[in-house]
Coordinates of C-alpha atoms and ligand atoms in Angstrom, one line a residue:
M1 CA -35.6 158.7 39.6
M2 CA -37.2 155.6 41.0
D3 CA -35.6 156.3 44.3
L4 CA -37.0 159.9 44.3
K5 CA -40.4 158.5 43.5
E6 CA -40.2 156.1 46.4
L7 CA -39.0 158.8 48.7
A8 CA -41.9 161.1 47.6
D9 CA -44.4 158.3 48.1
I10 CA -43.2 157.5 51.6
M11 CA -43.2 161.2 52.5
F12 CA -46.7 161.8 51.1
P13 CA -48.6 158.5 51.1
D14 CA -51.9 160.3 51.1
V15 CA -51.3 162.2 47.9
V16 CA -53.0 160.5 45.0
E17 CA -53.8 163.5 42.9
T18 CA -51.3 164.9 40.3
R19 CA -50.6 168.6 39.9
E20 CA -52.3 168.6 36.6
E21 CA -55.5 167.1 38.0
L22 CA -55.5 169.6 40.8
E23 CA -54.9 172.6 38.6
K24 CA -58.0 171.7 36.5
K25 CA -60.1 172.6 39.5
Y26 CA -58.7 176.2 39.5
P27 CA -59.4 177.5 36.0
E28 CA -58.3 180.9 34.8
R29 CA -60.7 183.5 36.0
N30 CA -63.0 184.9 33.4
L31 CA -62.4 188.7 33.9
P32 CA -62.0 191.7 31.7
D33 CA -58.6 192.8 30.6
G34 CA -56.7 194.6 33.4
A35 CA -58.9 193.3 36.1
E36 CA -57.1 192.9 39.4
V37 CA -57.5 189.9 41.6
T38 CA -56.4 190.9 45.1
R39 CA -56.6 189.3 48.5
F40 CA -56.5 190.1 52.1
A41 CA -54.7 187.3 53.9
P42 CA -54.7 187.7 57.6
S43 CA -54.1 185.2 60.4
P44 CA -57.3 184.5 62.3
T45 CA -56.4 186.7 65.2
G46 CA -59.9 188.1 65.7
F47 CA -59.1 191.7 64.8
V48 CA -57.6 193.8 62.2
H49 CA -55.2 196.6 63.1
M50 CA -55.1 199.8 61.1
G51 CA -52.1 198.9 59.0
S52 CA -53.7 195.7 57.8
L53 CA -57.0 197.5 57.4
L54 CA -55.4 200.0 55.1
S55 CA -54.0 197.2 53.1
A56 CA -57.4 195.4 52.9
F57 CA -58.8 198.7 51.8
E58 CA -56.2 199.1 49.1
D59 CA -56.8 195.5 47.9
F60 CA -60.5 196.1 47.8
K61 CA -60.1 199.4 46.0
A62 CA -57.7 198.0 43.4
A63 CA -60.2 195.2 42.6
K64 CA -63.2 197.6 42.5
D65 CA -61.4 200.0 40.2
T66 CA -60.8 197.4 37.6
N67 CA -63.9 195.2 37.9
G68 CA -61.8 192.5 39.4
V69 CA -62.1 190.3 42.5
F70 CA -61.2 190.9 46.1
Y71 CA -61.1 187.8 48.3
L72 CA -60.4 187.0 51.9
R73 CA -58.0 184.1 52.6
I74 CA -57.3 183.0 56.1
E75 CA -53.7 182.1 56.8
D76 CA -53.9 179.9 59.8
T77 CA -50.7 177.8 59.4
D78 CA -49.2 179.5 62.4
T79 CA -51.5 177.9 64.9
E80 CA -50.2 180.1 67.7
R81 CA -51.8 183.1 66.2
T82 CA -55.2 181.5 65.8
V83 CA -57.9 182.6 68.3
E84 CA -61.4 181.3 68.7
N85 CA -63.9 183.1 66.4
G86 CA -60.9 184.8 64.9
I87 CA -62.5 185.0 61.4
T88 CA -65.7 186.5 62.7
G89 CA -63.8 189.3 64.3
I90 CA -61.9 190.0 61.1
L91 CA -65.1 190.1 59.1
T92 CA -66.8 192.4 61.6
D93 CA -63.8 194.8 61.4
L94 CA -63.9 194.8 57.6
K95 CA -67.6 195.4 57.7
T96 CA -67.1 198.5 59.9
F97 CA -65.4 200.0 56.9
D98 CA -67.8 198.4 54.5
I99 CA -65.1 196.3 53.0
V100 CA -66.9 193.2 51.9
P101 CA -64.9 190.6 50.1
D102 CA -66.4 189.2 46.8
E103 CA -65.1 185.8 47.6
G104 CA -63.5 183.8 50.3
M105 CA -64.4 183.2 54.0
I106 CA -67.7 184.7 54.9
S107 CA -68.0 183.3 58.4
E108 CA -66.1 181.1 60.8
T109 CA -66.9 178.0 58.7
E110 CA -68.5 179.1 55.5
E111 CA -67.0 180.4 52.3
K112 CA -68.0 181.7 48.9
G113 CA -66.3 181.1 45.6
I114 CA -64.8 178.2 43.6
Y115 CA -61.1 178.8 44.3
G116 CA -61.2 177.5 47.9
P117 CA -60.8 176.3 50.4
Y118 CA -60.0 179.8 51.5
I119 CA -58.5 178.8 54.8
Q120 CA -55.0 177.3 54.7
S121 CA -55.4 174.5 57.2
K122 CA -58.0 173.0 54.9
R123 CA -55.6 173.1 52.0
K124 CA -53.0 170.7 53.4
N125 CA -53.5 168.1 50.7
I126 CA -53.0 170.8 48.0
Y127 CA -49.7 171.8 49.5
H128 CA -48.7 168.2 49.7
V129 CA -49.4 167.6 46.1
Y130 CA -46.9 170.2 45.1
A131 CA -44.4 169.3 47.8
K132 CA -44.5 165.7 46.6
D133 CA -44.0 166.8 43.0
L134 CA -41.0 168.8 44.0
V135 CA -39.5 165.9 46.0
Q136 CA -40.0 163.6 43.0
K137 CA -38.2 166.1 40.8
G138 CA -35.3 166.4 43.2
L139 CA -36.2 170.0 44.0
A140 CA -37.2 169.4 47.7
Y141 CA -36.0 166.9 50.3
P142 CA -36.6 165.8 53.9
C143 CA -34.4 167.4 56.5
F144 CA -33.9 165.6 59.8
C145 CA -31.7 168.3 61.5
T146 CA -32.7 168.8 65.1
K147 CA -33.0 172.2 66.7
K148 CA -29.7 171.6 68.5
E149 CA -27.9 170.9 65.2
L150 CA -29.4 174.0 63.6
D151 CA -28.3 176.1 66.6
E152 CA -24.8 174.8 66.3
T153 CA -24.7 175.7 62.6
R154 CA -25.9 179.1 63.5
E155 CA -23.2 179.5 66.1
I156 CA -20.5 178.5 63.6
Q157 CA -21.9 181.0 61.0
E158 CA -21.9 183.8 63.6
L159 CA -18.4 183.0 64.6
N160 CA -17.2 183.0 61.0
K161 CA -19.3 186.1 60.3
E162 CA -21.1 184.3 57.5
R163 CA -24.7 184.5 56.4
I164 CA -27.0 182.7 58.8
G165 CA -29.2 180.0 57.3
Y166 CA -29.5 176.5 55.8
Y167 CA -27.6 176.7 52.5
G168 CA -24.6 175.4 50.6
S169 CA -22.4 173.1 52.7
Y170 CA -24.4 174.0 55.8
A171 CA -27.4 172.2 54.3
K172 CA -26.5 168.8 55.7
C173 CA -29.5 166.9 54.7
R174 CA -29.4 168.1 51.1
C175 CA -26.9 165.4 50.3
L176 CA -28.6 162.5 52.0
S177 CA -29.2 159.6 49.7
C178 CA -32.8 158.6 49.0
N179 CA -32.2 155.3 50.7
D180 CA -30.9 156.9 53.9
A181 CA -33.7 159.3 53.9
I182 CA -36.3 156.5 53.4
E183 CA -34.7 154.5 56.2
R184 CA -34.9 157.4 58.6
I185 CA -38.5 158.1 57.8
K186 CA -39.4 154.5 58.2
K187 CA -37.7 154.6 61.6
G188 CA -40.1 157.4 62.5
E189 CA -37.6 160.2 62.6
K190 CA -39.1 163.7 62.5
Y191 CA -38.4 165.8 59.5
V192 CA -39.3 169.0 57.7
V193 CA -39.4 169.4 53.9
R194 CA -37.0 171.8 52.5
L195 CA -36.6 173.4 49.1
K196 CA -33.5 172.3 47.3
S197 CA -32.5 175.8 46.2
Q198 CA -31.2 176.1 42.7
G199 CA -30.1 179.7 43.3
N200 CA -26.6 181.3 43.4
F201 CA -26.1 184.1 45.9
N202 CA -23.8 185.9 43.5
N203 CA -26.5 186.3 40.9
K204 CA -28.9 189.2 40.9
I205 CA -32.6 189.2 40.6
V206 CA -34.9 192.2 40.4
L207 CA -38.3 192.9 41.8
E208 CA -40.4 195.5 39.9
D209 CA -42.5 196.6 42.9
R210 CA -45.7 198.4 41.8
M211 CA -45.2 201.2 44.2
R212 CA -41.5 201.1 45.0
G213 CA -40.1 200.4 41.5
R214 CA -37.0 198.4 40.9
I215 CA -35.4 196.6 43.8
E216 CA -32.3 194.4 43.3
F217 CA -31.5 191.3 45.4
P218 CA -29.0 188.5 45.4
E219 CA -30.7 185.3 44.3
N220 CA -32.0 183.0 47.0
D221 CA -29.8 180.1 47.9
M222 CA -31.4 179.0 51.1
D223 CA -33.0 175.6 51.4
I224 CA -36.0 177.1 53.2
V225 CA -38.6 174.9 55.0
I226 CA -41.7 174.5 52.9
I227 CA -43.5 171.9 55.0
K228 CA -43.2 171.9 58.8
S229 CA -42.7 168.8 60.8
N230 CA -45.3 168.6 63.5
D231 CA -48.5 169.6 61.8
R232 CA -47.2 169.1 58.2
L233 CA -48.6 172.5 57.3
P234 CA -46.8 174.7 54.8
T235 CA -44.7 177.7 55.8
Y236 CA -45.9 181.1 54.7
H237 CA -43.6 181.1 51.7
F238 CA -44.8 177.9 50.2
A239 CA -48.5 178.6 50.9
H240 CA -48.2 182.0 49.4
A241 CA -46.8 180.7 46.1
I242 CA -49.4 177.9 45.8
D243 CA -52.4 179.8 47.0
D244 CA -51.8 183.0 45.0
H245 CA -51.1 180.8 41.9
L246 CA -54.2 178.7 42.2
M247 CA -56.5 181.6 43.2
H248 CA -55.1 183.6 40.3
T249 CA -54.1 186.6 42.4
T250 CA -52.7 189.3 40.1
T251 CA -51.2 191.7 42.7
V252 CA -50.0 190.8 46.1
M253 CA -50.2 193.8 48.4
R254 CA -48.5 193.1 51.7
G255 CA -46.5 194.7 54.4
E256 CA -42.9 195.9 53.7
E257 CA -41.6 193.4 56.2
W258 CA -42.0 190.8 53.4
I259 CA -39.6 192.6 51.0
P260 CA -36.5 190.6 52.2
S261 CA -38.4 187.3 51.5
Y262 CA -39.0 188.2 47.9
P263 CA -36.0 186.2 46.6
I264 CA -37.4 183.1 48.2
H265 CA -40.8 183.7 46.6
H266 CA -39.2 184.4 43.3
E267 CA -37.4 181.0 43.4
L268 CA -40.5 179.2 44.6
F269 CA -42.6 180.5 41.8
K270 CA -39.9 179.5 39.4
V271 CA -39.4 176.0 40.6
L272 CA -43.1 175.4 40.8
G273 CA -43.5 176.6 37.3
F274 CA -45.9 179.4 38.2
K275 CA -46.3 182.9 36.8
E276 CA -45.3 185.4 39.4
P277 CA -47.9 187.8 40.6
Q278 CA -47.1 191.5 40.8
Y279 CA -46.2 192.9 44.2
A280 CA -46.8 196.1 46.1
H281 CA -45.0 196.2 49.4
L282 CA -46.9 198.7 51.6
G283 CA -45.3 201.0 54.1
L284 CA -46.2 201.2 57.7
V285 CA -49.0 203.3 59.1
L286 CA -47.4 206.1 61.1
K287 CA -48.4 209.0 63.2
I288 CA -46.7 212.1 64.4
D289 CA -46.8 212.1 68.2
E290 CA -47.0 215.0 70.6
E291 CA -43.3 215.7 70.4
G292 CA -43.5 215.8 66.6
V293 CA -41.8 212.5 66.1
R294 CA -43.0 210.0 63.5
R295 CA -43.7 206.7 65.0
K296 CA -45.7 203.5 64.2
L297 CA -49.4 203.8 65.0
S298 CA -49.7 201.7 68.1
K299 CA -52.8 199.8 69.2
R300 CA -51.8 200.3 72.8
K301 CA -51.2 204.1 72.7
D302 CA -53.5 205.2 69.9
P303 CA -57.3 204.5 70.2
E304 CA -57.6 205.3 66.5
A305 CA -55.4 202.3 65.7
S306 CA -58.3 200.0 66.6
V307 CA -61.1 199.4 64.2
S308 CA -63.5 199.3 67.2
F309 CA -62.8 203.0 67.6
Y310 CA -64.6 203.8 64.3
H311 CA -67.5 201.5 65.2
E312 CA -67.9 202.9 68.6
K313 CA -67.7 206.5 67.5
G314 CA -70.1 205.9 64.7
I315 CA -68.1 207.1 61.7
P316 CA -69.9 206.3 58.4
P317 CA -67.8 203.7 56.6
E318 CA -67.8 205.7 53.3
A319 CA -66.3 208.7 55.2
T320 CA -63.6 206.5 56.7
K321 CA -62.8 205.1 53.3
L322 CA -62.4 208.6 51.9
Y323 CA -60.0 209.2 54.7
L324 CA -58.1 205.9 54.0
M325 CA -57.9 207.0 50.4
T326 CA -56.2 210.3 51.4
I327 CA -53.5 208.3 53.3
A328 CA -53.2 205.7 50.6
N329 CA -52.7 208.1 47.6
S330 CA -51.0 211.4 47.9
N331 CA -53.0 212.9 45.1
F332 CA -56.4 212.0 46.4
E333 CA -56.8 215.0 48.7
E334 CA -56.3 217.4 45.9
W335 CA -58.8 215.5 43.8
F336 CA -61.3 215.5 46.6
L337 CA -60.9 219.2 47.2
S338 CA -61.8 219.9 43.6
N339 CA -64.6 217.3 43.8
P340 CA -66.0 217.7 47.3
T341 CA -69.2 215.8 46.5
G342 CA -67.2 213.2 44.5
K343 CA -67.6 209.5 45.3
L344 CA -64.7 207.2 46.0
K345 CA -65.6 205.1 43.0
D346 CA -64.8 208.0 40.7
F347 CA -61.2 208.2 41.9
K348 CA -58.8 205.5 40.6
M349 CA -56.1 204.4 43.0
D350 CA -52.6 204.7 41.7
F351 CA -49.9 202.4 43.1
E352 CA -47.2 204.9 42.2
K353 CA -48.9 207.5 44.4
M354 CA -48.5 205.3 47.5
S355 CA -45.9 206.4 50.0
E356 CA -43.0 204.0 50.5
S357 CA -42.0 205.7 53.7
G358 CA -45.4 205.0 55.3
S359 CA -48.8 206.5 55.5
L360 CA -49.3 209.2 58.0
F361 CA -52.4 208.8 60.1
D362 CA -53.9 212.1 61.4
V363 CA -57.1 212.0 63.4
E364 CA -57.7 215.7 62.9
K365 CA -57.7 215.2 59.2
L366 CA -59.9 212.2 59.6
F367 CA -62.5 214.2 61.5
N368 CA -62.3 217.0 58.9
I369 CA -63.2 214.5 56.3
T370 CA -66.0 212.9 58.3
K371 CA -67.4 216.3 59.2
N372 CA -67.5 217.2 55.6
Y373 CA -69.0 214.0 54.6
I374 CA -71.7 214.0 57.3
S375 CA -72.5 217.7 56.5
R376 CA -73.3 216.7 52.9
M377 CA -75.6 213.9 53.7
T378 CA -79.3 214.7 53.4
A379 CA -81.3 214.8 56.6
D380 CA -83.0 211.5 55.6
E381 CA -79.6 209.9 54.9
L382 CA -78.2 211.0 58.2
Y383 CA -81.3 209.7 60.0
D384 CA -81.1 206.3 58.3
A385 CA -77.3 206.0 58.7
S386 CA -77.2 207.1 62.4
L387 CA -80.2 205.1 63.6
P388 CA -78.5 201.7 63.8
W389 CA -75.6 203.3 65.7
M390 CA -78.0 204.9 68.1
K391 CA -79.7 201.6 68.6
E392 CA -76.5 200.1 69.7
F393 CA -74.8 202.9 71.6
D394 CA -77.5 205.5 72.6
H395 CA -80.8 203.8 73.2
E396 CA -82.5 206.8 74.7
L397 CA -81.9 208.9 71.7
Y398 CA -82.7 206.0 69.5
E399 CA -86.2 205.8 71.0
L400 CA -86.8 209.5 70.6
M401 CA -85.6 209.4 67.0
T402 CA -87.9 206.5 66.2
K403 CA -90.8 208.1 68.1
Y404 CA -90.4 211.4 66.2
P405 CA -88.9 210.6 62.9
D406 CA -90.1 213.6 61.0
Y407 CA -89.3 216.0 63.8
T408 CA -85.8 214.5 64.1
K409 CA -85.2 214.8 60.3
A410 CA -86.3 218.4 60.6
I411 CA -83.8 219.0 63.3
F412 CA -81.1 217.4 61.1
N413 CA -82.2 219.7 58.3
I414 CA -81.3 222.9 60.1
E415 CA -78.6 224.6 58.0
R416 CA -78.2 221.5 55.9
G417 CA -78.3 221.3 52.1
G418 CA -77.0 224.7 51.2
E419 CA -73.6 225.6 49.7
K420 CA -72.0 225.8 53.2
P421 CA -73.7 223.2 55.4
R422 CA -72.9 223.2 59.1
K423 CA -70.2 220.8 60.1
D424 CA -71.2 219.9 63.6
Y425 CA -70.7 216.1 63.5
A426 CA -67.5 214.2 63.0
S427 CA -69.3 211.0 64.0
F428 CA -72.7 209.8 65.1
S429 CA -71.6 210.1 68.7
D430 CA -71.5 213.9 68.3
I431 CA -75.2 214.0 67.4
R432 CA -76.5 213.9 70.9
S433 CA -74.7 217.0 72.0
G434 CA -76.0 218.8 69.0
I435 CA -79.7 218.0 69.3
W436 CA -80.6 216.7 72.8
Y437 CA -82.2 220.0 73.8
M438 CA -84.7 219.7 71.0
Y439 CA -86.5 216.9 72.8
D440 CA -88.6 217.8 75.8
E441 CA -87.9 214.4 77.3
L442 CA -84.2 215.3 77.6
F443 CA -84.7 219.0 78.5
K444 CA -84.0 218.6 82.2
N445 CA -81.1 219.1 84.7
L446 CA -80.2 222.1 82.7
N447 CA -77.1 224.2 82.9
Y448 CA -78.0 227.5 81.3
E449 CA -75.0 228.9 79.5
Y450 CA -75.9 232.6 79.8
Q451 CA -73.1 234.8 78.6
K452 CA -73.1 238.6 79.0
I453 CA -76.6 239.1 80.3
T454 CA -77.0 237.1 83.5
D455 CA -79.3 239.1 85.6
K456 CA -82.5 237.1 86.0
E457 CA -84.8 240.1 86.1
E458 CA -83.4 241.4 82.9
I459 CA -83.6 238.0 81.2
K460 CA -87.2 237.6 82.2
K461 CA -88.0 241.1 80.9
I462 CA -86.4 240.4 77.6
L463 CA -88.2 237.1 77.1
N464 CA -91.5 238.5 78.2
I465 CA -91.4 241.4 75.8
Y466 CA -90.0 239.4 73.0
F467 CA -92.5 236.6 73.1
T468 CA -95.6 238.7 73.9
K469 CA -94.9 241.6 71.6
Y470 CA -92.4 240.6 68.8
Y471 CA -92.2 236.9 68.2
D472 CA -94.5 235.6 65.4
I473 CA -93.9 232.0 64.3
S474 CA -95.1 232.8 60.8
D475 CA -92.5 235.5 60.2
D476 CA -89.9 234.9 57.5
K477 CA -86.3 235.0 58.6
E478 CA -85.7 238.6 57.7
T479 CA -88.8 239.9 59.4
W480 CA -87.9 237.8 62.4
F481 CA -84.5 239.3 62.7
N482 CA -85.7 242.8 62.1
K483 CA -88.1 242.4 65.0
V484 CA -85.3 241.2 67.3
K485 CA -83.5 244.4 66.3
L486 CA -86.6 246.5 67.0
M487 CA -86.8 245.1 70.4
C488 CA -83.1 246.0 71.0
D489 CA -84.0 249.6 70.2
E490 CA -86.9 249.5 72.6
L491 CA -84.8 248.1 75.4
G492 CA -81.6 250.1 75.0
Y493 CA -79.5 247.5 73.2
A494 CA -77.6 248.3 70.0
S495 CA -79.4 246.7 67.0
N496 CA -76.4 247.6 64.8
M497 CA -73.1 246.1 65.7
K498 CA -71.1 248.9 64.0
D499 CA -72.9 251.5 66.2
Y500 CA -72.2 249.4 69.2
K501 CA -68.5 249.1 68.5
K502 CA -68.2 252.8 68.0
N503 CA -69.9 253.7 71.3
P504 CA -70.5 250.7 73.5
E505 CA -71.0 252.9 76.5
N506 CA -74.3 254.2 74.9
Y507 CA -75.9 250.8 75.2
K508 CA -76.8 248.1 77.7
G509 CA -75.4 245.6 75.2
N510 CA -76.1 244.6 71.6
V511 CA -78.3 242.4 69.4
A512 CA -76.0 239.4 69.8
D513 CA -76.4 239.6 73.5
I514 CA -80.1 239.6 73.1
S515 CA -80.1 236.7 70.7
T516 CA -78.0 234.8 73.2
V517 CA -80.5 235.4 76.0
I518 CA -83.3 234.0 73.8
R519 CA -81.1 231.1 72.6
V520 CA -79.9 230.1 76.0
S521 CA -83.4 230.4 77.6
I522 CA -84.9 228.1 75.0
T523 CA -82.1 225.6 74.6
S524 CA -79.9 226.2 77.6
K525 CA -76.9 226.3 75.2
S526 CA -75.1 229.4 74.0
Q527 CA -74.1 227.7 70.7
T528 CA -76.7 226.1 68.5
P529 CA -77.6 226.1 64.9
D530 CA -80.0 228.7 63.5
L531 CA -82.2 230.1 66.3
Y532 CA -84.9 231.1 63.9
E533 CA -85.3 227.5 62.8
I534 CA -85.1 226.2 66.3
L535 CA -87.9 228.4 67.5
K536 CA -90.0 227.4 64.5
L537 CA -89.5 223.8 65.2
L538 CA -90.3 224.0 68.9
G539 CA -93.5 226.0 68.3
K540 CA -95.2 228.5 70.6
D541 CA -96.5 226.1 73.3
R542 CA -93.2 224.4 73.9
I543 CA -91.4 227.8 73.9
K544 CA -93.8 229.0 76.5
K545 CA -93.2 225.9 78.6
R546 CA -89.5 226.4 78.4
I547 CA -89.7 230.0 79.4
S548 CA -91.7 229.0 82.4
L549 CA -88.8 226.8 83.6
I550 CA -86.7 230.0 84.2
D551 CA -87.4 231.2 87.6
Ligands
LIG1 N1 -50.6 186.2 56.6 C1 -49.6 187.2 56.1 C2 -49.5 188.3 57.2 O1 -50.4 188.4 58.0 C3 -50.1 187.8 54.9 C4 -49.0 188.4 54.1 C5 -49.6 188.5 52.6 O2 -50.5 189.3 52.4 O3 -49.1 187.8 51.8 O4 -48.5 188.9 57.2

């Protein structure tokens, strides 16, 4: 035992704290029963791709559903994946979806919460406390094998068709005496720290995955690296066990690529004496491509795989979250259909309703949801929500919207608020094409989209008669439409579509053709929301001005 203590001291001379002292700094969390503590644990790569974003959303949702805590931990032990300002990029991406961690890193250098540091490179001493403890207990040891030696072992294993790895008789340094190890360390030889696995490959262990159910594995018997040699930082495995223990994570949601590592984690939790968290291993985010083939959503091929897509398009975060919920839980869509005005917080996420085979991403569906969502906002809400986006991406419209706030809200209000609101906008970037013609400042370089009636003289005649004889801004909608019909009768157009369909040859056209002439002359567009409302909002003088533009 004395030897092990000496070995541990020489390996970790800076560690003065004991495990017990350290653990006191990470007390149990004071949370209600059933509260989930979840975390998003990316490398600081500067961006979040859609797969990770979905998992961050699910972490966030699980915590919110249970009055728990969702925190952001930065896993920067793989220094090759670290980029400058990588945390800021991640926070910005999360913010696009309004996923704001309760705890953890809040900027490149600052953090919030008492379970930190929330960035792994600043936790080195913590990992060393546990690694030292394991060495002292004979459950971890220094390994001096060079890359060349490890390659040779691998070749032999391949040749013998054996399992690849550092285990059993292949784990050469496992049997080094403490004295030999101490001597080699004193000589300055480089080493990693390995777990001295207590496992037997012939035993079975079971993972009760929260979404996948029971998965059986052989027990781990690999002496995996827990502390690397150059930077003396931990491997993912070791850091995972220690961090999720100290931070009291209740459920670890992570990509399915980690499933095969579970036996390692199971053993680490056991030898460290920690209670294992629950796990949910999430499927990939997939899409069906043009050929109907399911494939992984690709950042290179699919614009919607980048979080910047949502920001640049101007999709309200709440709408995107509704969409993420539809791909996270197979029963959400049905719930949402029967609760179309329902809020996300009213739906509880269910791990068992997550798809093991992957979540299917479908932009069409996303836009259906966002259209629905935007159509149910009030004009005021839409104005407030879209203004910051305009400021960043459409300054011209931003200035008009701020110059004429009430007028803009009145435009937004056309065909809004009823049982069946118009669904023109899938994102804020669609707004311009829906309303630009309502601003005189933008009403130039026009391309009039006349349809059936194109003859200039006829158009002028219709407009002239309509606006001098029939149009009255104070008419209610019914009177207004009746007058359009009256004019049809006067000019030889069918005011009744049924009559027109029976005998089209008896008419020059029909009431729809006449409405189109008025619509196009005033807006230049053949498709707009309610013409009656548009005319009312523009007012007589501006209508007159617009007519005068038609030569
Ligand atoms: N840093 C790990 C990754 O990016 C996190 C996995 C986990 O959530 O535990 O894959």
